[in-house]
Coordinates of C-alpha atoms in Angstrom, one line a residue:
Chain A
M234 CA 30.7 -15.7 -18.0
N235 CA 27.5 -14.7 -16.3
N236 CA 25.1 -17.0 -14.5
A237 CA 21.5 -16.0 -15.3
T238 CA 18.8 -16.5 -12.8
T239 CA 15.2 -15.4 -12.5
F240 CA 13.3 -14.6 -9.3
S241 CA 9.5 -14.8 -9.9
V242 CA 7.7 -12.3 -7.7
V243 CA 4.3 -13.9 -8.1
Q244 CA 5.5 -16.5 -5.5
L245 CA 4.8 -13.7 -3.0
G246 CA 1.3 -13.1 -4.3
K247 CA -0.7 -11.6 -7.1
Y248 CA -1.6 -8.5 -5.1
P249 CA 1.4 -7.9 -2.7
A250 CA 0.6 -5.0 -0.5
T251 CA 2.6 -4.9 2.7
R252 CA 6.1 -3.9 3.8
P253 CA 6.6 -7.2 5.8
L254 CA 5.9 -9.1 2.7
G255 CA 8.4 -6.9 0.8
Q256 CA 11.0 -7.7 3.5
E257 CA 10.4 -11.4 3.1
G258 CA 10.8 -11.2 -0.7
R259 CA 14.0 -9.1 -0.3
A260 CA 15.4 -11.7 2.1
R261 CA 14.8 -14.3 -0.6
L262 CA 16.6 -12.2 -3.1
D263 CA 19.5 -11.7 -0.8
D264 CA 19.7 -15.5 -0.2
L265 CA 19.8 -15.9 -4.0
L266 CA 22.7 -13.7 -4.3
E267 CA 24.7 -15.1 -1.4
G268 CA 28.0 -16.5 -2.5
H269 CA 27.5 -15.9 -6.2
T270 CA 29.4 -13.6 -8.5
N271 CA 28.8 -12.4 -12.0
L272 CA 25.1 -13.1 -11.7
A273 CA 22.6 -11.8 -14.2
L274 CA 19.5 -11.5 -12.0
T275 CA 16.1 -11.0 -13.5
I276 CA 13.2 -10.1 -11.2
D277 CA 10.1 -11.2 -13.0
F278 CA 6.8 -9.6 -12.1
T279 CA 4.8 -11.6 -14.6
G280 CA 1.5 -12.6 -12.9
V281 CA 1.6 -9.9 -10.3
E282 CA -1.6 -7.9 -11.0
V283 CA -1.2 -5.0 -8.6
M284 CA 1.4 -4.2 -6.0
N285 CA 1.4 -1.1 -3.9
I286 CA 4.2 1.4 -3.5
S287 CA 5.1 0.4 0.0
F288 CA 5.7 -3.2 -1.1
A289 CA 7.7 -2.1 -4.1
D290 CA 9.8 0.1 -2.0
E291 CA 10.5 -2.5 0.7
F292 CA 11.1 -5.3 -1.8
L293 CA 12.9 -3.7 -4.7
G294 CA 13.8 -0.2 -3.6
K295 CA 15.7 -1.4 -0.5
F296 CA 17.2 -4.3 -2.4
L297 CA 18.7 -2.0 -5.0
T298 CA 20.0 0.4 -2.5
S299 CA 21.4 -2.2 0.0
H300 CA 23.9 -3.7 -2.5
D301 CA 26.8 -2.4 -4.5
F302 CA 26.3 -4.8 -7.4
S303 CA 29.4 -3.7 -9.2
T304 CA 31.6 -5.4 -6.6
T305 CA 30.2 -8.8 -7.4
G306 CA 29.7 -8.3 -11.1
T307 CA 26.0 -8.7 -10.6
T308 CA 23.5 -7.2 -13.0
V309 CA 19.8 -6.7 -12.1
R310 CA 16.8 -6.1 -14.3
V311 CA 13.1 -6.3 -13.8
T312 CA 10.6 -7.7 -16.3
G313 CA 7.0 -8.6 -16.7
L314 CA 5.7 -5.2 -15.7
N315 CA 2.2 -4.2 -16.5
A316 CA 1.4 -0.4 -16.5
D317 CA 0.3 -0.3 -12.9
N318 CA 3.3 -2.1 -11.5
R319 CA 5.6 0.0 -13.7
Y320 CA 4.0 3.1 -12.0
S321 CA 4.7 1.7 -8.5
I322 CA 8.4 1.0 -9.4
L323 CA 8.8 4.4 -11.0
V324 CA 7.5 6.2 -7.9
C325 CA 9.9 4.0 -5.7
V326 CA 13.0 4.6 -7.8
E327 CA 12.3 8.4 -8.2
R328 CA 11.9 8.7 -4.4
R329 CA 15.2 6.9 -3.8
K330 CA 17.0 8.6 -6.7
I331 CA 18.1 5.3 -8.0
A332 CA 17.6 3.4 -11.3
V333 CA 16.5 0.0 -12.4
T334 CA 16.8 -1.7 -15.8
V335 CA 13.6 -3.0 -17.3
L336 CA 13.6 -5.9 -19.8
E337 CA 10.7 -5.0 -22.0
E338 CA 8.3 -7.4 -23.7
D339 CA 10.1 -6.9 -27.0
G340 CA 13.4 -7.8 -25.6
T341 CA 14.8 -4.3 -25.4
L342 CA 16.3 -2.8 -22.2
T343 CA 15.2 0.5 -20.8
L344 CA 16.1 2.3 -17.6
L345 CA 13.6 3.7 -15.1
G346 CA 15.0 6.5 -12.9
D347 CA 17.0 9.7 -13.0
P348 CA 16.9 11.2 -16.5
I349 CA 20.6 11.7 -16.5
L350 CA 21.2 8.1 -15.9
V351 CA 18.6 7.2 -18.5
A352 CA 20.5 9.2 -21.2
T353 CA 23.7 7.6 -20.1
F354 CA 22.2 4.1 -20.3
D355 CA 20.8 4.8 -23.8
A356 CA 24.3 5.8 -24.9
A357 CA 25.7 2.7 -23.3
K358 CA 23.2 0.5 -25.2
E359 CA 24.6 1.8 -28.5
L360 CA 28.2 1.2 -27.4
R361 CA 27.5 -2.3 -25.9
E362 CA 31.0 -2.7 -24.4
F363 CA 33.0 0.4 -23.6
K364 CA 35.3 2.3 -21.3
A365 CA 34.5 5.5 -19.5
S366 CA 36.3 7.6 -22.0
D367 CA 34.1 6.2 -24.8
I368 CA 30.9 7.3 -23.1
G369 CA 32.6 10.6 -22.2
D370 CA 33.3 11.2 -25.9
K371 CA 29.8 10.2 -26.9
L372 CA 28.1 12.4 -24.4
H373 CA 30.7 15.2 -24.3
L374 CA 31.4 14.5 -20.6
K375 CA 34.6 15.1 -18.7
A376 CA 36.1 12.0 -17.2
P377 CA 35.0 12.4 -13.6
N378 CA 31.4 13.0 -14.7
A379 CA 31.4 10.0 -17.0
N380 CA 33.0 7.8 -14.3
N381 CA 30.4 9.0 -11.7
R382 CA 27.5 8.1 -14.0
L383 CA 28.9 4.7 -14.9
K384 CA 29.6 3.9 -11.3
R385 CA 26.0 4.7 -10.4
L386 CA 24.7 2.5 -13.2
A387 CA 27.1 -0.4 -12.3
D388 CA 26.2 -0.1 -8.6
A389 CA 22.6 -0.3 -9.5
G390 CA 23.2 -3.5 -11.5
A391 CA 22.4 -1.8 -14.8
L392 CA 25.9 -2.4 -16.3
H393 CA 28.4 -5.2 -15.8
K394 CA 31.8 -3.7 -14.8
S395 CA 35.2 -5.4 -14.9
Q396 CA 38.7 -4.2 -14.4
V397 CA 41.0 -4.0 -17.4
S398 CA 44.2 -5.9 -16.8
G399 CA 47.4 -4.0 -17.7
S400 CA 45.9 -0.7 -18.3
A401 CA 48.0 1.5 -20.6
R402 CA 47.0 4.5 -18.5
G403 CA 48.3 3.1 -15.3
G404 CA 45.9 3.0 -12.3
K405 CA 42.5 1.2 -12.5
E406 CA 40.6 1.2 -15.7
F407 CA 37.2 -0.5 -16.2
V408 CA 35.3 -2.0 -19.0
Y409 CA 31.5 -1.7 -18.9
K410 CA 29.1 -4.0 -20.7
I411 CA 25.4 -4.1 -21.3
V412 CA 24.1 -7.6 -20.3
D413 CA 21.8 -8.6 -23.1
G414 CA 18.0 -8.9 -23.0
P415 CA 16.3 -12.3 -22.9
S416 CA 18.4 -15.1 -21.6
S417 CA 17.3 -18.5 -22.8
N418 CA 19.5 -20.3 -20.3
A419 CA 18.1 -18.5 -17.2
R420 CA 17.6 -20.8 -14.2
T421 CA 16.6 -20.5 -10.6
L422 CA 19.6 -20.6 -8.3
S423 CA 19.2 -22.0 -4.8
P424 CA 20.4 -19.9 -1.9
A425 CA 24.1 -20.7 -1.2
Chain B
M35 CA -21.1 3.8 28.2
E36 CA -23.4 4.0 25.3
L37 CA -23.1 4.4 21.6
N38 CA -26.4 5.5 20.1
L39 CA -26.4 4.2 16.5
A40 CA -29.5 5.9 15.1
G41 CA -30.4 6.7 11.5
A42 CA -28.1 6.3 8.5
M43 CA -24.4 5.9 8.8
P44 CA -24.2 7.0 12.4
L45 CA -20.5 6.4 13.0
A46 CA -19.6 8.3 9.9
G47 CA -21.8 11.1 11.2
G48 CA -22.3 12.5 14.6
A49 CA -22.6 9.4 16.8
F50 CA -20.1 9.3 19.7
L51 CA -19.5 7.3 22.8
T52 CA -21.2 8.8 25.9
G53 CA -20.1 7.9 29.3
Q54 CA -23.2 7.5 31.5
D55 CA -22.4 4.0 32.7
P56 CA -18.7 3.3 32.9
D57 CA -19.3 -0.4 33.8
Q58 CA -20.6 -1.6 30.4
L59 CA -20.8 -0.7 26.7
V60 CA -24.3 -0.6 25.1
L61 CA -24.3 -0.4 21.4
D62 CA -27.9 0.7 20.7
A63 CA -28.7 0.0 17.1
T64 CA -32.5 -0.1 17.5
A65 CA -33.0 2.9 15.3
L66 CA -30.3 2.1 12.8
T67 CA -31.5 2.4 9.3
F68 CA -28.4 2.2 7.1
A69 CA -24.9 1.1 7.8
C70 CA -21.8 1.8 5.8
P71 CA -18.5 -0.2 6.1
L72 CA -17.2 2.3 8.8
D73 CA -20.3 1.6 10.9
L74 CA -19.9 -2.2 10.6
A75 CA -16.1 -2.3 11.3
G76 CA -16.5 0.5 13.9
I77 CA -19.2 -1.4 15.9
V78 CA -16.9 -4.4 16.2
A79 CA -13.8 -2.3 17.0
W80 CA -15.7 -0.5 19.8
A81 CA -17.0 -3.8 21.2
H82 CA -13.5 -5.3 21.3
W83 CA -12.1 -2.2 22.9
A84 CA -14.7 -2.6 25.7
A85 CA -14.2 -6.3 26.1
S86 CA -10.4 -5.8 26.4
G87 CA -11.2 -3.6 29.4
A88 CA -13.5 -6.3 30.9
L89 CA -16.6 -4.3 30.1
P90 CA -19.7 -6.4 29.3
V91 CA -20.9 -5.6 25.8
T92 CA -24.6 -5.3 24.9
L93 CA -25.8 -5.0 21.3
M94 CA -29.4 -3.8 20.8
M95 CA -30.4 -5.1 17.4
P96 CA -32.2 -2.9 14.9
T97 CA -35.9 -3.0 14.9
D98 CA -35.8 -2.7 11.1
Q99 CA -35.5 -6.4 10.2
A100 CA -33.7 -5.7 6.9
M101 CA -31.1 -3.7 8.9
A102 CA -30.8 -6.5 11.4
S103 CA -30.3 -9.0 8.6
Y104 CA -27.7 -6.8 7.1
L105 CA -25.7 -6.8 10.4
Q106 CA -26.0 -10.5 10.4
R107 CA -25.0 -10.8 6.7
M108 CA -22.0 -8.6 7.2
D109 CA -20.7 -10.8 10.0
V110 CA -20.9 -8.0 12.7
L111 CA -22.4 -10.5 15.2
R112 CA -19.9 -13.1 14.4
H113 CA -17.0 -10.7 15.1
L114 CA -18.3 -9.4 18.4
P115 CA -16.2 -10.4 21.4
S116 CA -17.2 -13.6 23.2
R117 CA -20.4 -13.7 25.1
P118 CA -22.0 -10.4 24.2
R119 CA -25.5 -9.7 25.3
I120 CA -27.8 -9.3 22.3
I121 CA -31.2 -7.7 22.7
G122 CA -33.8 -8.0 20.0
R123 CA -34.4 -10.5 17.2
V124 CA -31.4 -12.1 15.6
P125 CA -32.4 -13.0 12.1
P126 CA -31.4 -16.3 10.5
D127 CA -28.0 -16.2 8.8
T128 CA -29.1 -16.8 5.2
R129 CA -26.9 -15.4 2.6
S130 CA -26.5 -15.3 -1.2
D131 CA -23.1 -15.0 -2.9
Q132 CA -22.2 -11.3 -2.9
S133 CA -18.5 -11.8 -3.1
G134 CA -18.3 -9.4 -6.1
S135 CA -19.8 -6.5 -4.2
L136 CA -19.0 -6.7 -0.6
L137 CA -16.5 -7.8 1.9
E138 CA -18.0 -8.7 5.2
V139 CA -16.4 -7.5 8.5
T140 CA -13.1 -9.3 8.6
A141 CA -10.6 -9.5 11.4
L142 CA -7.2 -8.3 10.3
N143 CA -3.8 -9.0 11.9
P144 CA -0.2 -9.3 10.8
S145 CA -0.5 -13.0 10.1
N146 CA -3.5 -12.8 7.7
V147 CA -3.0 -9.4 6.1
D148 CA -1.3 -10.7 3.0
D149 CA -4.0 -13.3 2.4
L150 CA -6.7 -10.6 2.8
A151 CA -4.9 -8.4 0.3
E152 CA -5.1 -11.4 -2.1
R153 CA -8.9 -11.5 -1.4
L154 CA -9.3 -7.7 -1.9
G155 CA -7.5 -7.7 -5.2
P156 CA -10.1 -9.6 -7.3
L157 CA -13.0 -7.8 -5.5
V158 CA -11.7 -4.3 -6.3
M159 CA -10.3 -5.0 -9.8
G160 CA -13.5 -6.8 -10.7
F161 CA -15.6 -3.8 -9.7
Y162 CA -13.5 -1.4 -11.8
G163 CA -13.6 -3.8 -14.8
E164 CA -12.0 -2.4 -17.9
D165 CA -10.8 0.7 -16.0
S166 CA -7.9 -1.2 -14.5
E167 CA -5.9 2.0 -13.9
A168 CA -8.6 3.2 -11.5
G169 CA -8.9 -0.3 -10.0
A170 CA -5.2 -0.6 -9.4
A171 CA -5.0 2.9 -7.8
V172 CA -7.9 2.1 -5.4
L173 CA -6.5 -1.3 -4.6
R174 CA -3.1 0.2 -3.8
A175 CA -4.9 2.6 -1.5
C176 CA -6.7 -0.2 0.3
G177 CA -3.4 -2.0 0.6
E178 CA -1.7 1.0 2.2
L179 CA -4.6 1.3 4.7
I180 CA -4.5 -2.4 5.8
G181 CA -0.7 -2.3 5.9
N182 CA -0.9 0.7 8.2
A183 CA -3.5 -1.0 10.4
T184 CA -1.4 -4.1 10.9
E185 CA 2.1 -2.5 11.0
H186 CA 1.5 0.7 13.0
G187 CA -1.7 -0.2 14.7
P188 CA -1.5 -3.7 15.9
S189 CA -2.9 -4.5 19.3
E190 CA -4.2 -7.7 20.9
R191 CA -7.7 -6.5 20.0
G192 CA -6.8 -6.5 16.4
A193 CA -8.2 -4.5 13.5
F194 CA -11.4 -5.0 11.4
M195 CA -12.2 -4.1 7.8
A196 CA -15.2 -4.1 5.6
A197 CA -16.1 -3.0 2.1
Q198 CA -19.1 -2.3 0.1
L199 CA -19.2 -1.7 -3.7
H200 CA -22.2 0.1 -4.9
T201 CA -23.4 -0.2 -8.4
G202 CA -25.2 3.1 -8.1
T203 CA -28.6 1.9 -9.4
T204 CA -30.3 2.8 -6.1
T205 CA -27.8 5.4 -4.8
D206 CA -25.9 8.3 -6.2
G207 CA -23.6 6.7 -8.6
P208 CA -21.2 3.8 -8.5
R209 CA -18.7 4.0 -5.7
L210 CA -16.5 1.8 -3.5
E211 CA -16.4 2.2 0.3
F212 CA -13.7 0.6 2.3
A213 CA -13.2 1.0 6.1
V214 CA -10.5 -0.3 8.4
C215 CA -10.6 0.2 12.1
D216 CA -7.6 -0.7 14.2
T217 CA -7.4 -0.7 17.9
G218 CA -3.7 0.2 18.2
M219 CA -1.8 3.1 19.6
G220 CA -3.2 5.8 17.2
I221 CA -1.5 8.2 14.8
M222 CA -0.3 10.8 17.3
E223 CA 1.3 8.4 19.6
H224 CA 3.0 6.6 16.7
L225 CA 4.2 9.9 15.2
R226 CA 5.5 11.1 18.5
R227 CA 8.0 8.2 18.6
N228 CA 9.9 10.2 16.1
P229 CA 11.6 13.1 17.9
K230 CA 10.8 15.3 14.9
Y231 CA 7.1 15.0 15.7
A232 CA 7.2 14.7 19.5
F233 CA 5.7 18.1 19.9
Y234 CA 2.2 17.1 18.7
T235 CA -0.4 17.3 21.4
Q236 CA -3.6 17.4 19.3
D237 CA -4.7 14.4 17.4
K238 CA -6.2 16.3 14.5
H239 CA -2.9 18.1 13.8
A240 CA -0.9 14.8 14.0
I241 CA -3.3 13.1 11.6
A242 CA -3.1 16.0 9.1
R243 CA 0.7 15.9 9.3
A244 CA 0.6 12.1 8.7
T245 CA -1.1 12.7 5.3
R246 CA 1.9 14.6 4.0
A247 CA 4.8 13.0 2.1
G248 CA 7.6 11.4 4.0
V249 CA 6.1 11.7 7.5
T250 CA 6.7 8.6 9.7
G251 CA 7.0 7.6 13.3
V252 CA 9.4 4.9 12.3
T253 CA 12.9 5.8 13.3
G254 CA 16.2 4.0 13.4
V255 CA 17.0 3.8 9.7
P256 CA 18.0 7.2 8.4
D257 CA 16.7 8.3 5.1
D258 CA 14.4 5.3 5.0
K259 CA 12.0 6.8 2.5
R260 CA 9.0 5.7 4.6
G261 CA 5.9 7.7 5.6
N262 CA 4.3 8.1 2.2
G263 CA 1.4 5.7 2.6
L264 CA -1.5 8.1 3.4
Y265 CA 0.0 10.7 1.0
D266 CA 0.0 8.0 -1.8
V267 CA -3.6 6.9 -0.9
I268 CA -4.9 10.4 -1.7
K269 CA -2.6 11.2 -4.6
D270 CA -3.2 7.9 -6.3
T271 CA -7.0 7.7 -6.0
R272 CA -7.8 11.3 -6.9
R273 CA -6.1 10.9 -10.2
V274 CA -8.7 8.4 -11.2
G275 CA -11.9 9.7 -9.7
E276 CA -13.3 11.5 -6.7
V277 CA -12.0 10.4 -3.3
S278 CA -13.1 11.0 0.2
L279 CA -10.9 9.8 3.0
R280 CA -11.7 10.2 6.7
I281 CA -9.1 9.4 9.3
R282 CA -10.1 9.3 12.9
S283 CA -7.7 8.7 15.7
G284 CA -7.8 9.6 19.4
K285 CA -9.8 12.8 19.7
G286 CA -9.3 14.0 16.2
E287 CA -10.5 13.5 12.7
V288 CA -9.3 14.7 9.3
R289 CA -11.5 14.7 6.3
I290 CA -10.0 14.9 2.9
H291 CA -11.8 15.3 -0.4
G292 CA -9.9 15.0 -3.6
A293 CA -10.7 15.1 -7.3
T294 CA -8.5 15.3 -10.3
N295 CA -8.1 19.1 -10.1
S296 CA -8.8 19.8 -6.5
Q297 CA -8.1 18.7 -2.9
R298 CA -9.4 20.1 0.4
Q299 CA -8.8 19.0 3.9
T300 CA -10.7 19.8 7.1
L301 CA -9.7 19.1 10.7
H302 CA -12.1 18.2 13.4
D303 CA -12.2 17.5 17.2
R304 CA -14.3 14.7 18.4
P305 CA -16.2 14.4 21.7
D306 CA -15.1 10.8 22.2
Q307 CA -11.7 9.2 21.9
T308 CA -11.2 6.6 19.2
A309 CA -9.0 3.8 20.5
G310 CA -6.7 3.3 17.6
T311 CA -7.1 4.6 14.0
W312 CA -10.1 4.4 11.7
A313 CA -9.9 5.0 8.0
W314 CA -12.9 5.3 5.7
L315 CA -12.2 5.6 2.0
T316 CA -14.9 6.3 -0.5
H317 CA -14.0 6.4 -4.2
R318 CA -16.3 7.4 -7.0
V319 CA -15.2 6.5 -10.5
N320 CA -14.8 9.2 -13.1
T321 CA -17.9 9.7 -15.3
T322 CA -15.7 8.8 -18.3
S323 CA -14.6 5.5 -16.7
K324 CA -15.3 2.3 -18.5
T325 CA -16.2 0.2 -15.4
V326 CA -18.2 -2.9 -15.6
V327 CA -20.6 -1.3 -13.1
Q328 CA -21.3 1.6 -15.3
S329 CA -21.7 -0.4 -18.5
R330 CA -24.4 -2.4 -16.7
E331 CA -26.3 0.8 -16.2

C-alpha cells in the first residue's frame, strides 16, 4: 500500500530563481523521503508563476538523479505545471537525460524526457500492471532492452517496482505498476 | 581617478575610468543627460569599489535638474557608500509610484536575492501582460543574471541591480532594460578555477566562452550539468523578441544581439578594468506581441 504525499513548491516562492533556493527545496524533499518506503510523492507546482532553469535543475533535476527510487518503492510525479514551468522542466530533464512523470490537469499521466522512455511509459499505461516480458511483447523488445527501460523508469520514480515471490523462472522477477493519477488521500508527511 | 559621465548612457557607451588622481574617485555627472539602468547600477558599483579601497568618493551632480532628480528617484544617492562628497544641488526626494515600470537601484546579496526575485516577477510579468511566454522568458533571464551575481560574484561590496521598462511612447518602441553589476571576482577568474579553462588570459575570450552551453568554473561534482545560465539567457529571450546583452568583466566586454532568426556576438577590449561582472539586458518585444504596453499605444 502506498503512502501518498504532496510537496507544494510554492512554499519556496512564486518566482523561484536561484540554485541555493533549489538546494533548500531539494533538502526539504529529501527530508520528506527519509525513513519512508512505498511513498507516492507528488511535487505540486501550482501557484509557481515562473521558475528559471537553474532552479528547476537544482531542485528537481538533482533530486531525480540523486535517488534510485525503485529501491524504496517510491514513485514521483509533478503536477500543477503551467506552460512556462513545463518548459523549464523539459529543458532540465533533457539535459540530464532523465524522465519525470507529469500528472496533468485532466488526471492523466504523461512522461517528460527521453522519447524512448516516453513510448515505454505510454505502453505501460495501457498495461497498468505487468512484467518485463509483457512490455517486451507489446513493444517487440528483447528482454535485456525491456528490463533496461523499465529499470530507468522505476529508478526515476515513474513506475512502482516490486519483486515477485516464488518466480517460476527462477532468479529475480519484478512486477511493475503505474501508480494512478489523482490521489484523494494525499497528505503532507513530516520529515522522519 | 575620474569617471566622466557625460551625455546619454555614458557607462553603456565610451565612458571609462581614468587614473589621474589615484587617491580619490570622482564621479563627474555634471553633463549627464540620460541614464540607463547600467549607468545607475554602475555608478553605485564603482563607488563601492572605490570605498572598499579607502578611496574618498565624490559625486558631482548633474546640472540638468531633471537628471539630478532621476538619480535621486532611482536611489543612486541612497546606495552610495557612507559619507560620499556630493557637489551640486541635491533635489528633494519626491516620488510617485512607478512600481510597474521601474526598479530603483537595489543592493543584491545572497540573503536577499530570492526576495528580490519575488519582487522582479510581478514587475516583468506585468509589463509583458498577455504575452506571458515572453514575460516568463525575460524573467528567467533576469533570474539567471541575479543568480550569477550572488553565486559567482559575491564580494563584501555586494552587487547592484536596476531596471527600467519603457512603454515606447517617447522612445523607439517598448523595451525592458535590466542591469546587474556585481563587484566579485569576475568571469575569467571564476572560469579559471576549472582546470579546463585555466588557459584563459584575456577577459573578452573568457566571457565569450562563458556564454556557451555547459561552461562553468564550478568544479568538484562531475557531470553537474551547470554552466548553462548565460546560454539560456540568450536562447530564451531571442525566441520571444529582440535581445541585446552586454557582459563586461575585467578588461573585456562581449556584446550579443539576438533575434528569432539571428544572433551575432562581438568581443571588445576596454581601457579600464571592471571590478566584477556587469550585465545589461535589453529586450524588445516582438511586433506581434500582445503586451499590455503595446495595447495602450
